[in-house]
PDB file of C-alpha atoms and ligand atoms in Angstrom:
ATOM      1  CA  MET H   1      49.189 118.720  66.926  1.00 39.00           C
ATOM      2  CA  GLN H   2      49.274 120.027  63.101  1.00 40.00           C
ATOM      3  CA  ALA H   3      47.916 123.313  62.437  1.00 40.00           C
ATOM      4  CA  ALA H   4      44.257 124.237  61.801  1.00 40.00           C
ATOM      5  CA  PRO H   5      43.029 124.580  58.368  1.00 38.00           C
ATOM      6  CA  VAL H   6      42.965 128.164  56.618  1.00 34.00           C
ATOM      7  CA  ARG H   7      41.203 130.980  57.894  1.00 33.00           C
ATOM      8  CA  ALA H   8      39.844 132.942  54.942  1.00 32.00           C
ATOM      9  CA  THR H   9      37.837 135.384  57.277  1.00 32.00           C
ATOM     10  CA  VAL H  10      38.899 138.977  57.261  1.00 34.00           C
ATOM     11  CA  GLY H  11      38.183 140.532  60.227  1.00 38.00           C
ATOM     12  CA  GLY H  12      39.452 143.084  62.981  1.00 40.00           C
ATOM     13  CA  VAL H  13      39.625 146.088  60.362  1.00 40.00           C
ATOM     14  CA  SER H  14      41.214 148.879  62.589  1.00 44.00           C
ATOM     15  CA  PRO H  15      39.675 152.049  62.402  1.00 40.00           C
ATOM     16  CA  GLY H  16      42.941 153.882  62.737  1.00 42.00           C
ATOM     17  CA  GLU H  17      44.527 151.266  60.214  1.00 44.00           C
ATOM     18  CA  SER H  18      44.584 151.714  56.639  1.00 49.00           C
ATOM     19  CA  ALA H  19      42.371 148.785  55.379  1.00 56.00           C
ATOM     20  CA  GLY H  20      44.120 148.364  52.135  1.00 83.00           C
ATOM     21  CA  ASN H  21      46.959 146.683  50.961  1.00 91.00           C
ATOM     22  CA  GLU H  22      49.608 147.690  52.703  1.00 96.00           C
ATOM     23  CA  PHE H  23      52.469 145.479  54.229  1.00 98.00           C
ATOM     24  CA  LEU H  24      54.484 146.666  57.168  1.00 98.00           C
ATOM     25  CA  VAL H  25      56.239 145.810  60.079  1.00 98.00           C
ATOM     26  CA  ARG H  26      56.523 147.969  63.646  1.00 98.00           C
ATOM     27  CA  PHE H  27      59.107 147.610  66.129  1.00 98.00           C
ATOM     28  CA  TRP H  28      58.081 147.392  69.775  1.00 98.00           C
ATOM     29  CA  GLY H  29      60.823 145.469  71.346  1.00 98.00           C
ATOM     30  CA  VAL H  30      64.178 144.670  69.800  1.00 98.00           C
ATOM     31  CA  ARG H  31      66.465 143.820  72.944  1.00 98.00           C
ATOM     32  CA  GLY H  32      67.503 140.016  73.705  1.00 98.00           C
ATOM     33  CA  SER H  33      67.496 138.548  76.935  1.00 98.00           C
ATOM     34  CA  ILE H  34      66.515 141.051  79.093  1.00 98.00           C
ATOM     35  CA  ALA H  35      64.798 144.223  79.521  1.00 98.00           C
ATOM     36  CA  THR H  36      67.338 147.070  79.391  1.00 98.00           C
ATOM     37  CA  PRO H  37      65.733 150.401  80.497  1.00 97.00           C
ATOM     38  CA  GLY H  38      68.260 153.248  81.134  1.00 97.00           C
ATOM     39  CA  PRO H  39      70.038 156.241  79.266  1.00 98.00           C
ATOM     40  CA  ALA H  40      72.552 154.392  77.975  1.00 98.00           C
ATOM     41  CA  THR H  41      70.199 151.981  75.864  1.00 98.00           C
ATOM     42  CA  ALA H  42      67.196 154.785  75.338  1.00 98.00           C
ATOM     43  CA  ARG H  43      67.951 155.526  71.775  1.00 98.00           C
ATOM     44  CA  TYR H  44      67.598 151.591  70.152  1.00 98.00           C
ATOM     45  CA  GLY H  45      65.410 150.905  73.336  1.00 98.00           C
ATOM     46  CA  GLY H  46      65.482 148.330  76.407  1.00 98.00           C
ATOM     47  CA  ASN H  47      62.423 146.509  75.708  1.00 98.00           C
ATOM     48  CA  THR H  48      62.403 142.600  74.485  1.00 98.00           C
ATOM     49  CA  SER H  49      61.218 141.083  71.333  1.00 98.00           C
ATOM     50  CA  SER H  50      57.469 142.016  70.176  1.00 98.00           C
ATOM     51  CA  LEU H  51      56.648 143.297  66.433  1.00 98.00           C
ATOM     52  CA  GLU H  52      53.618 144.385  64.868  1.00 98.00           C
ATOM     53  CA  VAL H  53      52.918 143.467  61.477  1.00 98.00           C
ATOM     54  CA  ARG H  54      50.083 144.463  59.025  1.00 98.00           C
ATOM     55  CA  CYS H  55      48.796 142.923  56.067  1.00 97.00           C
ATOM     56  CA  GLY H  56      46.237 144.934  54.746  1.00 95.00           C
ATOM     57  CA  ALA H  57      43.319 144.498  57.501  1.00 94.00           C
ATOM     58  CA  ARG H  58      44.972 141.615  59.125  1.00 96.00           C
ATOM     59  CA  LEU H  59      46.951 142.047  62.095  1.00 98.00           C
ATOM     60  CA  LEU H  60      49.595 139.898  63.098  1.00 98.00           C
ATOM     61  CA  LEU H  61      52.002 139.997  65.974  1.00 98.00           C
ATOM     62  CA  LEU H  62      55.618 138.642  66.436  1.00 99.00           C
ATOM     63  CA  ASP H  63      56.746 137.476  70.171  1.00 99.00           C
ATOM     64  CA  ALA H  64      55.613 138.918  73.267  1.00 98.00           C
ATOM     65  CA  GLY H  65      58.059 140.678  74.978  1.00 98.00           C
ATOM     66  CA  THR H  66      57.981 143.621  77.229  1.00 98.00           C
ATOM     67  CA  GLY H  67      57.559 146.030  74.177  1.00 98.00           C
ATOM     68  CA  LEU H  68      54.049 144.041  73.555  1.00 98.00           C
ATOM     69  CA  ARG H  69      52.345 146.322  76.707  1.00 98.00           C
ATOM     70  CA  TYR H  70      53.521 149.430  74.523  1.00 98.00           C
ATOM     71  CA  LEU H  71      51.959 147.982  71.326  1.00 98.00           C
ATOM     72  CA  GLY H  72      49.009 146.862  73.386  1.00 98.00           C
ATOM     73  CA  ALA H  73      47.914 150.468  74.811  1.00 98.00           C
ATOM     74  CA  LYS H  74      47.767 151.629  71.181  1.00 98.00           C
ATOM     75  CA  LEU H  75      45.600 148.652  69.994  1.00 98.00           C
ATOM     76  CA  LEU H  76      42.844 149.278  72.577  1.00 97.00           C
ATOM     77  CA  ALA H  77      41.544 151.822  70.124  1.00 96.00           C
ATOM     78  CA  GLU H  78      41.242 149.402  67.357  1.00 97.00           C
ATOM     79  CA  ALA H  79      39.094 146.726  69.295  1.00 96.00           C
ATOM     80  CA  PRO H  80      37.144 144.536  68.149  1.00 98.00           C
ATOM     81  CA  LEU H  81      40.300 142.856  67.279  1.00 98.00           C
ATOM     82  CA  ASP H  82      40.667 139.977  65.414  1.00 98.00           C
ATOM     83  CA  ALA H  83      44.248 138.615  65.076  1.00 98.00           C
ATOM     84  CA  ASP H  84      47.422 136.352  65.421  1.00 98.00           C
ATOM     85  CA  LEU H  85      50.308 136.235  67.556  1.00 98.00           C
ATOM     86  CA  PHE H  86      53.230 134.255  66.370  1.00 98.00           C
ATOM     87  CA  PHE H  87      55.792 132.634  69.041  1.00 98.00           C
ATOM     88  CA  THR H  88      59.509 132.441  67.869  1.00 98.00           C
ATOM     89  CA  HIS H  89      59.664 130.032  71.377  1.00 98.00           C
ATOM     90  CA  THR H  90      58.669 130.441  74.734  1.00 98.00           C
ATOM     91  CA  HIS H  91      61.841 131.857  76.408  1.00 98.00           C
ATOM     92  CA  PHE H  92      61.240 134.365  78.965  1.00 98.00           C
ATOM     93  CA  ASP H  93      62.048 137.705  77.072  1.00 98.00           C
ATOM     94  CA  HIS H  94      59.735 136.263  74.239  1.00 98.00           C
ATOM     95  CA  VAL H  95      56.398 136.055  76.439  1.00 98.00           C
ATOM     96  CA  CYS H  96      56.686 137.998  79.678  1.00 98.00           C
ATOM     97  CA  GLY H  97      55.065 140.860  77.861  1.00 98.00           C
ATOM     98  CA  LEU H  98      51.823 138.912  77.341  1.00 98.00           C
ATOM     99  CA  PRO H  99      49.790 138.990  81.051  1.00 98.00           C
ATOM    100  CA  PHE H 100      50.302 142.989  80.445  1.00 98.00           C
ATOM    101  CA  PHE H 101      48.636 143.046  76.933  1.00 98.00           C
ATOM    102  CA  LYS H 102      45.663 145.223  77.835  1.00 98.00           C
ATOM    103  CA  PRO H 103      43.584 143.775  74.530  1.00 98.00           C
ATOM    104  CA  PHE H 104      43.492 140.085  75.930  1.00 98.00           C
ATOM    105  CA  PHE H 105      41.826 141.986  78.898  1.00 98.00           C
ATOM    106  CA  GLN H 106      38.847 143.182  76.259  1.00 98.00           C
ATOM    107  CA  ALA H 107      36.110 140.612  75.686  1.00 98.00           C
ATOM    108  CA  GLN H 108      35.574 141.686  72.422  1.00 98.00           C
ATOM    109  CA  ASN H 109      38.712 140.555  70.864  1.00 98.00           C
ATOM    110  CA  ARG H 110      39.725 137.391  69.654  1.00 98.00           C
ATOM    111  CA  PHE H 111      43.375 135.967  69.160  1.00 98.00           C
ATOM    112  CA  ARG H 112      44.985 132.911  68.083  1.00 98.00           C
ATOM    113  CA  LEU H 113      48.472 132.049  69.743  1.00 98.00           C
ATOM    114  CA  TRP H 114      50.830 130.143  67.294  1.00 98.00           C
ATOM    115  CA  ALA H 115      54.047 128.272  68.630  1.00 98.00           C
ATOM    116  CA  GLY H 116      55.929 125.537  66.647  1.00 98.00           C
ATOM    117  CA  HIS H 117      59.085 124.609  69.084  1.00 98.00           C
ATOM    118  CA  LEU H 118      57.348 122.716  71.493  1.00 97.00           C
ATOM    119  CA  GLY H 119      57.541 118.794  71.663  1.00 87.00           C
ATOM    120  CA  GLY H 120      57.491 115.789  73.649  1.00 87.00           C
ATOM    121  CA  GLY H 121      53.708 116.345  75.093  1.00 90.00           C
ATOM    122  CA  LEU H 122      54.413 120.146  75.482  1.00 96.00           C
ATOM    123  CA  THR H 123      51.639 122.750  74.313  1.00 97.00           C
ATOM    124  CA  LEU H 124      51.748 126.091  74.076  1.00 98.00           C
ATOM    125  CA  GLN H 125      48.819 126.543  76.299  1.00 97.00           C
ATOM    126  CA  ARG H 126      50.090 124.369  79.043  1.00 97.00           C
ATOM    127  CA  VAL H 127      53.299 126.422  78.973  1.00 97.00           C
ATOM    128  CA  LEU H 128      51.858 129.693  79.311  1.00 97.00           C
ATOM    129  CA  ARG H 129      49.641 128.362  81.984  1.00 96.00           C
ATOM    130  CA  GLU H 130      53.009 127.186  84.038  1.00 96.00           C
ATOM    131  CA  PHE H 131      54.439 130.764  83.353  1.00 95.00           C
ATOM    132  CA  MET H 132      51.554 132.285  84.705  1.00 97.00           C
ATOM    133  CA  MET H 133      51.228 130.344  87.663  1.00 97.00           C
ATOM    134  CA  ALA H 134      51.972 130.997  91.429  1.00 95.00           C
ATOM    135  CA  PRO H 135      54.063 131.965  93.387  1.00 96.00           C
ATOM    136  CA  LEU H 136      56.084 133.086  89.972  1.00 95.00           C
ATOM    137  CA  PHE H 137      52.588 135.258  88.922  1.00 96.00           C
ATOM    138  CA  PRO H 138      49.928 136.052  90.874  1.00 97.00           C
ATOM    139  CA  VAL H 139      46.896 135.080  88.367  1.00 97.00           C
ATOM    140  CA  PRO H 140      46.274 132.242  85.561  1.00 96.00           C
ATOM    141  CA  PRO H 141      45.464 132.980  82.156  1.00 96.00           C
ATOM    142  CA  GLU H 142      41.919 132.793  83.108  1.00 96.00           C
ATOM    143  CA  VAL H 143      41.831 136.211  83.945  1.00 97.00           C
ATOM    144  CA  PHE H 144      41.739 137.164  80.282  1.00 98.00           C
ATOM    145  CA  LYS H 145      38.243 137.999  78.710  1.00 98.00           C
ATOM    146  CA  ALA H 146      39.215 137.940  75.402  1.00 98.00           C
ATOM    147  CA  ALA H 147      38.940 134.751  73.149  1.00 98.00           C
ATOM    148  CA  ILE H 148      42.150 132.956  72.681  1.00 98.00           C
ATOM    149  CA  GLU H 149      42.857 130.176  70.826  1.00 98.00           C
ATOM    150  CA  TYR H 150      46.254 128.067  70.945  1.00 97.00           C
ATOM    151  CA  ARG H 151      47.497 126.235  68.062  1.00 97.00           C
ATOM    152  CA  ASP H 152      50.533 124.228  68.265  1.00 98.00           C
ATOM    153  CA  PHE H 153      52.198 123.338  65.152  1.00 98.00           C
ATOM    154  CA  LYS H 154      55.806 121.836  64.047  1.00 97.00           C
ATOM    155  CA  SER H 155      57.986 124.229  62.663  1.00 98.00           C
ATOM    156  CA  GLY H 156      58.394 123.803  58.731  1.00 97.00           C
ATOM    157  CA  ASP H 157      54.866 123.926  58.363  1.00 98.00           C
ATOM    158  CA  THR H 158      53.185 126.795  56.243  1.00 98.00           C
ATOM    159  CA  LEU H 159      50.400 128.656  57.984  1.00 97.00           C
ATOM    160  CA  THR H 160      47.491 130.913  56.737  1.00 94.00           C
ATOM    161  CA  PRO H 161      46.094 133.355  59.197  1.00 92.00           C
ATOM    162  CA  GLY H 162      44.065 135.312  56.380  1.00 86.00           C
ATOM    163  CA  SER H 163      43.246 135.421  52.930  1.00 85.00           C
ATOM    164  CA  GLY H 164      46.250 136.246  50.698  1.00 93.00           C
ATOM    165  CA  ILE H 165      48.768 135.936  53.479  1.00 97.00           C
ATOM    166  CA  ALA H 166      51.284 132.424  53.926  1.00 98.00           C
ATOM    167  CA  VAL H 167      53.643 131.840  56.947  1.00 98.00           C
ATOM    168  CA  ARG H 168      56.216 129.439  56.197  1.00 98.00           C
ATOM    169  CA  SER H 169      58.084 128.231  59.072  1.00 98.00           C
ATOM    170  CA  ALA H 170      61.419 126.629  59.553  1.00 98.00           C
ATOM    171  CA  PRO H 171      63.234 125.265  62.789  1.00 98.00           C
ATOM    172  CA  LEU H 172      65.749 127.172  64.265  1.00 98.00           C
ATOM    173  CA  ASN H 173      69.151 126.097  66.397  1.00 98.00           C
ATOM    174  CA  HIS H 174      68.221 127.042  70.011  1.00 98.00           C
ATOM    175  CA  PRO H 175      68.305 125.646  73.132  1.00 97.00           C
ATOM    176  CA  ASP H 176      64.628 124.053  73.560  1.00 96.00           C
ATOM    177  CA  GLY H 177      64.082 125.045  70.063  1.00 97.00           C
ATOM    178  CA  ALA H 178      62.485 128.367  68.467  1.00 98.00           C
ATOM    179  CA  THR H 179      60.654 128.796  64.773  1.00 98.00           C
ATOM    180  CA  GLY H 180      61.670 131.272  62.229  1.00 98.00           C
ATOM    181  CA  TYR H 181      59.038 132.761  59.809  1.00 98.00           C
ATOM    182  CA  ARG H 182      58.415 134.086  56.168  1.00 98.00           C
ATOM    183  CA  ILE H 183      55.178 136.152  55.959  1.00 98.00           C
ATOM    184  CA  GLU H 184      54.399 136.428  52.442  1.00 98.00           C
ATOM    185  CA  TYR H 185      51.646 138.850  51.152  1.00 97.00           C
ATOM    186  CA  ARG H 186      50.977 140.291  47.996  1.00 96.00           C
ATOM    187  CA  GLY H 187      54.586 139.051  46.484  1.00 97.00           C
ATOM    188  CA  LYS H 188      56.738 141.038  49.302  1.00 98.00           C
ATOM    189  CA  SER H 189      58.329 139.010  51.960  1.00 98.00           C
ATOM    190  CA  LEU H 190      59.292 139.390  55.583  1.00 98.00           C
ATOM    191  CA  CYS H 191      61.335 137.055  57.637  1.00 99.00           C
ATOM    192  CA  TYR H 192      61.927 136.937  61.502  1.00 99.00           C
ATOM    193  CA  VAL H 193      64.713 134.842  62.280  1.00 98.00           C
ATOM    194  CA  THR H 194      65.475 134.908  65.932  1.00 98.00           C
ATOM    195  CA  ASP H 195      66.439 133.345  67.962  1.00 96.00           C
ATOM    196  CA  THR H 196      69.451 131.010  66.457  1.00 98.00           C
ATOM    197  CA  GLU H 197      72.743 130.364  66.801  1.00 98.00           C
ATOM    198  CA  HIS H 198      75.054 129.468  63.744  1.00 98.00           C
ATOM    199  CA  VAL H 199      77.655 126.572  63.158  1.00 98.00           C
ATOM    200  CA  PRO H 200      80.527 128.744  61.990  1.00 97.00           C
ATOM    201  CA  GLY H 201      81.664 127.974  58.874  1.00 97.00           C
ATOM    202  CA  THR H 202      78.593 125.879  57.838  1.00 97.00           C
ATOM    203  CA  PRO H 203      75.642 128.019  56.795  1.00 97.00           C
ATOM    204  CA  ASP H 204      72.255 126.997  58.618  1.00 98.00           C
ATOM    205  CA  ARG H 205      70.290 125.489  55.453  1.00 98.00           C
ATOM    206  CA  ASN H 206      67.013 125.943  57.336  1.00 98.00           C
ATOM    207  CA  VAL H 207      67.675 129.822  57.485  1.00 98.00           C
ATOM    208  CA  LEU H 208      68.970 130.136  54.108  1.00 98.00           C
ATOM    209  CA  GLY H 209      65.748 128.189  52.802  1.00 98.00           C
ATOM    210  CA  LEU H 210      63.768 130.519  54.803  1.00 98.00           C
ATOM    211  CA  ILE H 211      65.034 133.920  53.585  1.00 98.00           C
ATOM    212  CA  GLN H 212      65.731 133.059  49.825  1.00 98.00           C
ATOM    213  CA  ASP H 213      65.119 136.684  48.003  1.00 98.00           C
ATOM    214  CA  ALA H 214      63.414 137.829  50.874  1.00 98.00           C
ATOM    215  CA  ASP H 215      62.638 141.608  50.810  1.00 98.00           C
ATOM    216  CA  VAL H 216      63.366 141.969  54.607  1.00 98.00           C
ATOM    217  CA  VAL H 217      65.025 139.855  57.187  1.00 99.00           C
ATOM    218  CA  ILE H 218      64.901 140.112  60.849  1.00 99.00           C
ATOM    219  CA  TYR H 219      68.197 138.299  62.462  1.00 99.00           C
ATOM    220  CA  ASP H 220      69.500 137.198  65.524  1.00 98.00           C
ATOM    221  CA  CYS H 221      72.493 139.552  65.918  1.00 98.00           C
ATOM    222  CA  MET H 222      73.042 139.287  69.387  1.00 98.00           C
ATOM    223  CA  TYR H 223      76.668 139.298  69.161  1.00 98.00           C
ATOM    224  CA  THR H 224      79.623 140.578  66.906  1.00 98.00           C
ATOM    225  CA  ASP H 225      81.992 137.098  65.620  1.00 98.00           C
ATOM    226  CA  ASP H 226      84.741 138.030  67.990  1.00 98.00           C
ATOM    227  CA  GLU H 227      82.193 138.375  71.035  1.00 98.00           C
ATOM    228  CA  TYR H 228      80.767 134.945  70.023  1.00 98.00           C
ATOM    229  CA  ALA H 229      83.959 133.029  69.722  1.00 98.00           C
ATOM    230  CA  LYS H 230      85.327 133.949  72.764  1.00 98.00           C
ATOM    231  CA  SER H 231      82.524 134.069  75.158  1.00 97.00           C
ATOM    232  CA  TYR H 232      79.269 132.998  73.793  1.00 98.00           C
ATOM    233  CA  VAL H 233      79.907 129.330  71.617  1.00 98.00           C
ATOM    234  CA  GLY H 234      76.292 127.039  72.887  1.00 97.00           C
ATOM    235  CA  TRP H 235      74.416 130.077  73.930  1.00 98.00           C
ATOM    236  CA  GLY H 236      71.640 130.005  71.028  1.00 98.00           C
ATOM    237  CA  HIS H 237      72.545 133.273  69.142  1.00 98.00           C
ATOM    238  CA  SER H 238      74.098 134.353  66.335  1.00 98.00           C
ATOM    239  CA  THR H 239      76.070 137.786  64.989  1.00 98.00           C
ATOM    240  CA  TRP H 240      75.719 140.739  62.060  1.00 98.00           C
ATOM    241  CA  GLN H 241      78.499 139.549  60.416  1.00 98.00           C
ATOM    242  CA  GLU H 242      76.954 135.573  59.914  1.00 98.00           C
ATOM    243  CA  ALA H 243      73.702 137.473  58.904  1.00 98.00           C
ATOM    244  CA  VAL H 244      75.556 139.135  56.219  1.00 98.00           C
ATOM    245  CA  ARG H 245      77.103 135.693  55.526  1.00 98.00           C
ATOM    246  CA  LEU H 246      73.541 134.369  54.772  1.00 98.00           C
ATOM    247  CA  CYS H 247      71.795 137.141  53.619  1.00 98.00           C
ATOM    248  CA  LYS H 248      74.023 138.009  50.932  1.00 98.00           C
ATOM    249  CA  PRO H 249      73.883 134.982  48.831  1.00 97.00           C
ATOM    250  CA  ALA H 250      69.989 134.474  49.487  1.00 98.00           C
ATOM    251  CA  ARG H 251      69.869 137.985  47.697  1.00 98.00           C
ATOM    252  CA  VAL H 252      68.119 139.384  50.820  1.00 98.00           C
ATOM    253  CA  LYS H 253      67.422 142.922  50.101  1.00 98.00           C
ATOM    254  CA  LYS H 254      67.487 144.607  53.367  1.00 98.00           C
ATOM    255  CA  LEU H 255      68.969 142.875  56.502  1.00 98.00           C
ATOM    256  CA  VAL H 256      67.687 144.284  59.963  1.00 99.00           C
ATOM    257  CA  VAL H 257      69.889 143.666  63.253  1.00 98.00           C
ATOM    258  CA  PHE H 258      67.808 142.314  65.750  1.00 98.00           C
ATOM    259  CA  HIS H 259      67.755 140.859  69.166  1.00 98.00           C
ATOM    260  CA  HIS H 260      70.932 143.109  70.537  1.00 98.00           C
ATOM    261  CA  ASP H 261      72.688 142.078  73.912  1.00 98.00           C
ATOM    262  CA  PRO H 262      71.768 143.590  76.749  1.00 98.00           C
ATOM    263  CA  ASP H 263      75.160 144.847  77.290  1.00 98.00           C
ATOM    264  CA  HIS H 264      75.675 146.640  73.815  1.00 98.00           C
ATOM    265  CA  ASP H 265      74.663 150.422  75.080  1.00 98.00           C
ATOM    266  CA  ASP H 266      73.843 152.961  72.452  1.00 98.00           C
ATOM    267  CA  ASP H 267      77.102 153.614  71.146  1.00 98.00           C
ATOM    268  CA  LYS H 268      78.116 150.231  70.366  1.00 98.00           C
ATOM    269  CA  MET H 269      74.671 149.928  68.560  1.00 98.00           C
ATOM    270  CA  ASP H 270      75.883 152.701  66.383  1.00 98.00           C
ATOM    271  CA  ALA H 271      79.163 151.289  65.718  1.00 98.00           C
ATOM    272  CA  ILE H 272      77.582 147.926  64.387  1.00 98.00           C
ATOM    273  CA  GLY H 273      75.033 149.932  62.695  1.00 98.00           C
ATOM    274  CA  ARG H 274      78.160 151.692  60.599  1.00 98.00           C
ATOM    275  CA  GLU H 275      79.666 148.146  60.105  1.00 98.00           C
ATOM    276  CA  VAL H 276      76.938 146.242  58.894  1.00 98.00           C
ATOM    277  CA  ALA H 277      75.820 148.899  56.489  1.00 98.00           C
ATOM    278  CA  ALA H 278      79.314 148.941  54.889  1.00 98.00           C
ATOM    279  CA  ALA H 279      79.022 144.879  54.799  1.00 98.00           C
ATOM    280  CA  MET H 280      75.563 145.207  53.326  1.00 98.00           C
ATOM    281  CA  PRO H 281      74.064 148.258  52.000  1.00 97.00           C
ATOM    282  CA  GLY H 282      70.930 148.897  53.103  1.00 97.00           C
ATOM    283  CA  ALA H 283      71.431 146.809  56.415  1.00 98.00           C
ATOM    284  CA  VAL H 284      69.993 148.709  59.545  1.00 98.00           C
ATOM    285  CA  VAL H 285      69.688 148.259  62.980  1.00 98.00           C
ATOM    286  CA  ALA H 286      66.312 148.098  64.423  1.00 98.00           C
ATOM    287  CA  HIS H 287      65.018 150.004  67.053  1.00 98.00           C
ATOM    288  CA  GLU H 288      62.163 150.947  69.082  1.00 98.00           C
ATOM    289  CA  GLY H 289      59.405 152.734  67.082  1.00 98.00           C
ATOM    290  CA  MET H 290      61.149 151.555  63.738  1.00 98.00           C
ATOM    291  CA  GLU H 291      58.773 151.138  60.897  1.00 98.00           C
ATOM    292  CA  LEU H 292      59.893 149.170  57.451  1.00 98.00           C
ATOM    293  CA  LYS H 293      57.209 149.098  54.577  1.00 98.00           C
ATOM    294  CA  LEU H 294      57.687 146.108  52.182  1.00 97.00           C
TER     295      LEU H 294
HETATM  296 ZN1   ZN R 301      65.492 135.761  72.813  1.00 90.03          ZN
HETATM  297 ZN1   ZN R 302      65.731 132.259  73.524  1.00 90.03          ZN
END
């Protein structure tokens, strides 16, 4: 099924948020594969992928990892909400926060859930229903009270979740597929490129096309080049060094290291932060609570 047509409605103006033209991203979960609570990961955070993006009055969510639960608690005060949630893909670490997202239990809210990586007759609705199914999970998606629309599209499509916002997409190299996004608003661009594996020596043309001249690129930096070559070829993830190799020629202004390996503790992330900033000035390691304005 192709993407639904343009929505021009601007809804869900949030009393606690600026309804101006602000473009920003907040990080609620930055960890890859599995949540890692505990003192060794407390500074960067142990929650899995979840981002909040504000394009003026519009709210966009990226992925639904365990970080989404904390974002949901904050959003309760902003009901009624009208928002779009874009999935890179439906691996467990990117969907497991969904049943714990409290705004789904408020009847006055509206959400559109988007995914572009599925094929072969699979739909996002079916995948989420099977994930919320006994005996793996006690209740089905019917427990949600908010109005939820499921929108399947094809990676590569451009989506328009609100007036003045374009969301470009591209297929990524990941087991079962994944979708990278580029959100364009008021002449600025934010790219979200996780989970994806590179082929050493061959820059990914889909990724390069998506990130060209972007202001911010959030990239799957799960491993270092050494770790990747030694143990993780074929696991579906990339390295901070590959991020630099892609972002520099694409003239990206700011690289954000994301989807941290569960085995990388805070000290390791500090070290990666120093190395990546030396290789590409302005690059940062994502941590929970981080906010970037574009
Ligand atoms: Zn992941
Ligand atoms: Zn994945």
